[in-house]
Amino acid sequence: FTMNKQELEKKVFLAARDQGVSSVLFRNAHSRKLGLNATDAECLSFLMMNKVATPTELADYTGLTSGSTTAMLDRLERAEFIIRKPNQNDRRGTLIEAHPHYMQLASPLVAGVQQAHHELLAKYTEQELEVIADFLTGFTKNVTEQTRIIESRA
């Protein structure tokens, strides 16, 4: 049984949706294991992806107010999950990094899925990986653009 283009598009769309849901469920399990609420986990996820951020960038990413961001950072610093450092480019500014203690706790929790992903990717040719990367990049761009549109509406 071969699927037509419309059936294949639906299959890909549903698989992408399911991937998004599974990512949220994985992040929630990871967060619970570390005693984090969803916003704290988002902050740490942002730091793991970007290595360093300003409090303003973290507020924008998490949707928190300035005061709530400060409270979150205080909480994460007490738990030794983040480090605050002076911003060399802005005397009054601060930069936030993930603390090695957090990375030590979090790394084993993601090692299994990272290994499974590497094994999955190894099955594909370079040309197939280019198509997969193009799709995921485009899909992410679409979601990001639509998120901005929703947030910009009064």
mmCIF file of C-alpha atoms in Angstrom:
data_model
loop_
_atom_site.group_PDB
_atom_site.id
_atom_site.type_symbol
_atom_site.label_atom_id
_atom_site.label_comp_id
_atom_site.label_asym_id
_atom_site.label_seq_id
_atom_site.Cartn_x
_atom_site.Cartn_y
_atom_site.Cartn_z
ATOM 1 C CA PHE A 1 0.000 0.000 0.000
ATOM 2 C CA THR A 2 1.505 3.316 -1.087
ATOM 3 C CA MET A 3 0.216 6.614 0.166
ATOM 4 C CA ASN A 4 -0.590 9.523 -2.068
ATOM 5 C CA LYS A 5 0.926 12.965 -1.495
ATOM 6 C CA GLN A 6 -2.047 14.200 0.559
ATOM 7 C CA GLU A 7 -1.854 11.145 2.856
ATOM 8 C CA LEU A 8 1.895 11.547 3.217
ATOM 9 C CA GLU A 9 1.531 15.254 4.069
ATOM 10 C CA LYS A 10 -1.006 14.354 6.752
ATOM 11 C CA LYS A 11 1.316 11.651 8.110
ATOM 12 C CA VAL A 12 4.222 14.130 8.323
ATOM 13 C CA PHE A 13 2.030 16.813 9.910
ATOM 14 C CA LEU A 14 0.757 14.394 12.557
ATOM 15 C CA ALA A 15 4.272 13.082 13.218
ATOM 16 C CA ALA A 16 5.550 16.650 13.683
ATOM 17 C CA ARG A 17 2.668 17.378 16.054
ATOM 18 C CA ASP A 18 3.379 14.210 18.016
ATOM 19 C CA GLN A 19 7.073 15.130 18.186
ATOM 20 C CA GLY A 20 6.161 18.497 19.708
ATOM 21 C CA VAL A 21 3.919 16.843 22.287
ATOM 22 C CA SER A 22 6.565 14.227 23.149
ATOM 23 C CA SER A 23 9.136 17.012 23.625
ATOM 24 C CA VAL A 24 6.849 18.787 26.093
ATOM 25 C CA LEU A 25 6.203 15.547 27.996
ATOM 26 C CA PHE A 26 9.945 14.778 28.084
ATOM 27 C CA ARG A 27 10.759 18.283 29.325
ATOM 28 C CA ASN A 28 8.049 17.974 32.002
ATOM 29 C CA ALA A 29 9.469 14.642 33.235
ATOM 30 C CA HIS A 30 12.984 16.121 33.217
ATOM 31 C CA SER A 31 11.757 19.161 35.159
ATOM 32 C CA ARG A 32 9.914 17.092 37.771
ATOM 33 C CA LYS A 33 13.029 14.971 38.336
ATOM 34 C CA LEU A 34 15.012 18.169 39.075
ATOM 35 C CA GLY A 35 12.259 19.812 41.126
ATOM 36 C CA LEU A 36 11.717 22.603 38.594
ATOM 37 C CA ASN A 37 8.541 24.363 37.594
ATOM 38 C CA ALA A 38 7.855 24.830 33.867
ATOM 39 C CA THR A 39 9.190 28.392 33.692
ATOM 40 C CA ASP A 40 12.419 27.557 35.520
ATOM 41 C CA ALA A 41 12.897 24.645 33.117
ATOM 42 C CA GLU A 42 12.329 26.928 30.101
ATOM 43 C CA CYS A 43 14.931 29.350 31.441
ATOM 44 C CA LEU A 44 17.491 26.570 31.891
ATOM 45 C CA SER A 45 16.666 25.120 28.477
ATOM 46 C CA PHE A 46 17.319 28.546 26.924
ATOM 47 C CA LEU A 47 20.659 28.734 28.747
ATOM 48 C CA MET A 48 21.664 25.260 27.579
ATOM 49 C CA MET A 49 20.928 26.239 23.969
ATOM 50 C CA ASN A 50 22.505 29.699 24.108
ATOM 51 C CA LYS A 51 25.211 29.234 26.802
ATOM 52 C CA VAL A 52 24.614 32.734 28.195
ATOM 53 C CA ALA A 53 21.751 35.240 28.390
ATOM 54 C CA THR A 54 20.792 38.533 29.935
ATOM 55 C CA PRO A 55 17.906 38.678 32.414
ATOM 56 C CA THR A 56 15.939 40.648 29.781
ATOM 57 C CA GLU A 57 16.416 37.883 27.201
ATOM 58 C CA LEU A 58 15.224 35.329 29.739
ATOM 59 C CA ALA A 59 12.205 37.467 30.618
ATOM 60 C CA ASP A 60 11.307 37.765 26.935
ATOM 61 C CA TYR A 61 11.752 34.028 26.393
ATOM 62 C CA THR A 62 9.737 32.945 29.434
ATOM 63 C CA GLY A 63 7.134 35.707 29.256
ATOM 64 C CA LEU A 64 7.850 36.771 32.836
ATOM 65 C CA THR A 65 7.861 40.327 34.146
ATOM 66 C CA SER A 66 11.137 41.864 35.277
ATOM 67 C CA GLY A 67 10.311 41.241 38.942
ATOM 68 C CA SER A 68 9.244 37.640 38.352
ATOM 69 C CA THR A 69 12.420 37.028 36.346
ATOM 70 C CA THR A 70 14.523 38.313 39.240
ATOM 71 C CA ALA A 71 12.660 36.007 41.660
ATOM 72 C CA MET A 72 13.189 33.057 39.282
ATOM 73 C CA LEU A 73 16.913 33.817 38.947
ATOM 74 C CA ASP A 74 17.258 34.154 42.731
ATOM 75 C CA ARG A 75 15.590 30.741 43.152
ATOM 76 C CA LEU A 76 17.780 29.096 40.485
ATOM 77 C CA GLU A 77 20.927 30.678 41.921
ATOM 78 C CA ARG A 78 20.106 29.364 45.434
ATOM 79 C CA ALA A 79 19.681 25.877 43.921
ATOM 80 C CA GLU A 80 23.077 26.254 42.176
ATOM 81 C CA PHE A 81 21.406 25.913 38.776
ATOM 82 C CA ILE A 82 22.639 29.273 37.413
ATOM 83 C CA ILE A 83 25.553 31.663 37.860
ATOM 84 C CA ARG A 84 25.233 35.444 37.601
ATOM 85 C CA LYS A 85 28.269 37.191 36.128
ATOM 86 C CA PRO A 86 29.005 40.855 35.381
ATOM 87 C CA ASN A 87 28.359 41.861 31.769
ATOM 88 C CA GLN A 88 31.656 43.116 30.352
ATOM 89 C CA ASN A 89 29.766 45.119 27.687
ATOM 90 C CA ASP A 90 27.390 46.820 30.159
ATOM 91 C CA ARG A 91 28.724 47.815 33.593
ATOM 92 C CA ARG A 92 25.245 47.712 35.107
ATOM 93 C CA GLY A 93 24.250 44.479 33.388
ATOM 94 C CA THR A 94 24.408 40.852 34.382
ATOM 95 C CA LEU A 95 24.889 37.703 32.327
ATOM 96 C CA ILE A 96 23.353 34.387 33.305
ATOM 97 C CA GLU A 97 24.946 30.980 32.671
ATOM 98 C CA ALA A 98 23.983 27.440 33.656
ATOM 99 C CA HIS A 99 25.884 26.311 36.762
ATOM 100 C CA PRO A 100 28.114 23.204 36.390
ATOM 101 C CA HIS A 101 26.058 21.654 39.233
ATOM 102 C CA TYR A 102 22.911 21.902 37.085
ATOM 103 C CA MET A 103 24.696 20.440 34.057
ATOM 104 C CA GLN A 104 25.942 17.546 36.210
ATOM 105 C CA LEU A 105 22.366 16.780 37.332
ATOM 106 C CA ALA A 106 20.698 17.364 33.947
ATOM 107 C CA SER A 107 23.179 15.620 31.627
ATOM 108 C CA PRO A 108 22.354 12.037 32.660
ATOM 109 C CA LEU A 109 18.637 12.743 32.196
ATOM 110 C CA VAL A 110 19.086 13.696 28.528
ATOM 111 C CA ALA A 111 21.906 11.295 27.635
ATOM 112 C CA GLY A 112 19.540 8.471 26.644
ATOM 113 C CA VAL A 113 17.422 10.514 24.265
ATOM 114 C CA GLN A 114 20.511 12.146 22.758
ATOM 115 C CA GLN A 115 22.042 8.709 22.100
ATOM 116 C CA ALA A 116 18.788 7.420 20.589
ATOM 117 C CA HIS A 117 18.584 10.503 18.336
ATOM 118 C CA HIS A 118 22.189 9.986 17.144
ATOM 119 C CA GLU A 119 21.400 6.359 16.330
ATOM 120 C CA LEU A 120 18.254 7.388 14.440
ATOM 121 C CA LEU A 121 20.081 10.050 12.424
ATOM 122 C CA ALA A 122 22.855 7.605 11.519
ATOM 123 C CA LYS A 123 20.304 5.629 9.451
ATOM 124 C CA TYR A 124 19.841 8.471 6.941
ATOM 125 C CA THR A 125 21.948 9.518 3.975
ATOM 126 C CA GLU A 126 23.409 13.020 3.727
ATOM 127 C CA GLN A 127 20.746 13.908 1.145
ATOM 128 C CA GLU A 128 17.940 12.645 3.406
ATOM 129 C CA LEU A 129 19.396 14.571 6.346
ATOM 130 C CA GLU A 130 19.361 17.747 4.222
ATOM 131 C CA VAL A 131 15.637 17.223 3.557
ATOM 132 C CA ILE A 132 14.921 16.517 7.225
ATOM 133 C CA ALA A 133 16.880 19.598 8.326
ATOM 134 C CA ASP A 134 15.086 21.741 5.735
ATOM 135 C CA PHE A 135 11.691 20.509 6.913
ATOM 136 C CA LEU A 136 12.396 20.990 10.615
ATOM 137 C CA THR A 137 13.926 24.434 10.039
ATOM 138 C CA GLY A 138 10.923 25.509 7.972
ATOM 139 C CA PHE A 139 8.426 24.024 10.423
ATOM 140 C CA THR A 140 10.121 25.832 13.330
ATOM 141 C CA LYS A 141 10.187 29.097 11.361
ATOM 142 C CA ASN A 142 6.451 28.802 10.664
ATOM 143 C CA VAL A 143 5.623 28.187 14.327
ATOM 144 C CA THR A 144 7.891 31.035 15.466
ATOM 145 C CA GLU A 145 6.324 33.429 12.946
ATOM 146 C CA GLN A 146 2.787 32.466 13.939
ATOM 147 C CA THR A 147 3.691 32.835 17.628
ATOM 148 C CA ARG A 148 4.855 36.399 16.939
ATOM 149 C CA ILE A 149 1.609 37.143 15.079
ATOM 150 C CA ILE A 150 -0.516 35.849 17.980
ATOM 151 C CA GLU A 151 1.504 37.809 20.538
ATOM 152 C CA SER A 152 1.337 41.027 18.506
ATOM 153 C CA ARG A 153 -2.479 41.040 18.364
ATOM 154 C CA ALA A 154 -4.140 43.451 20.762
#
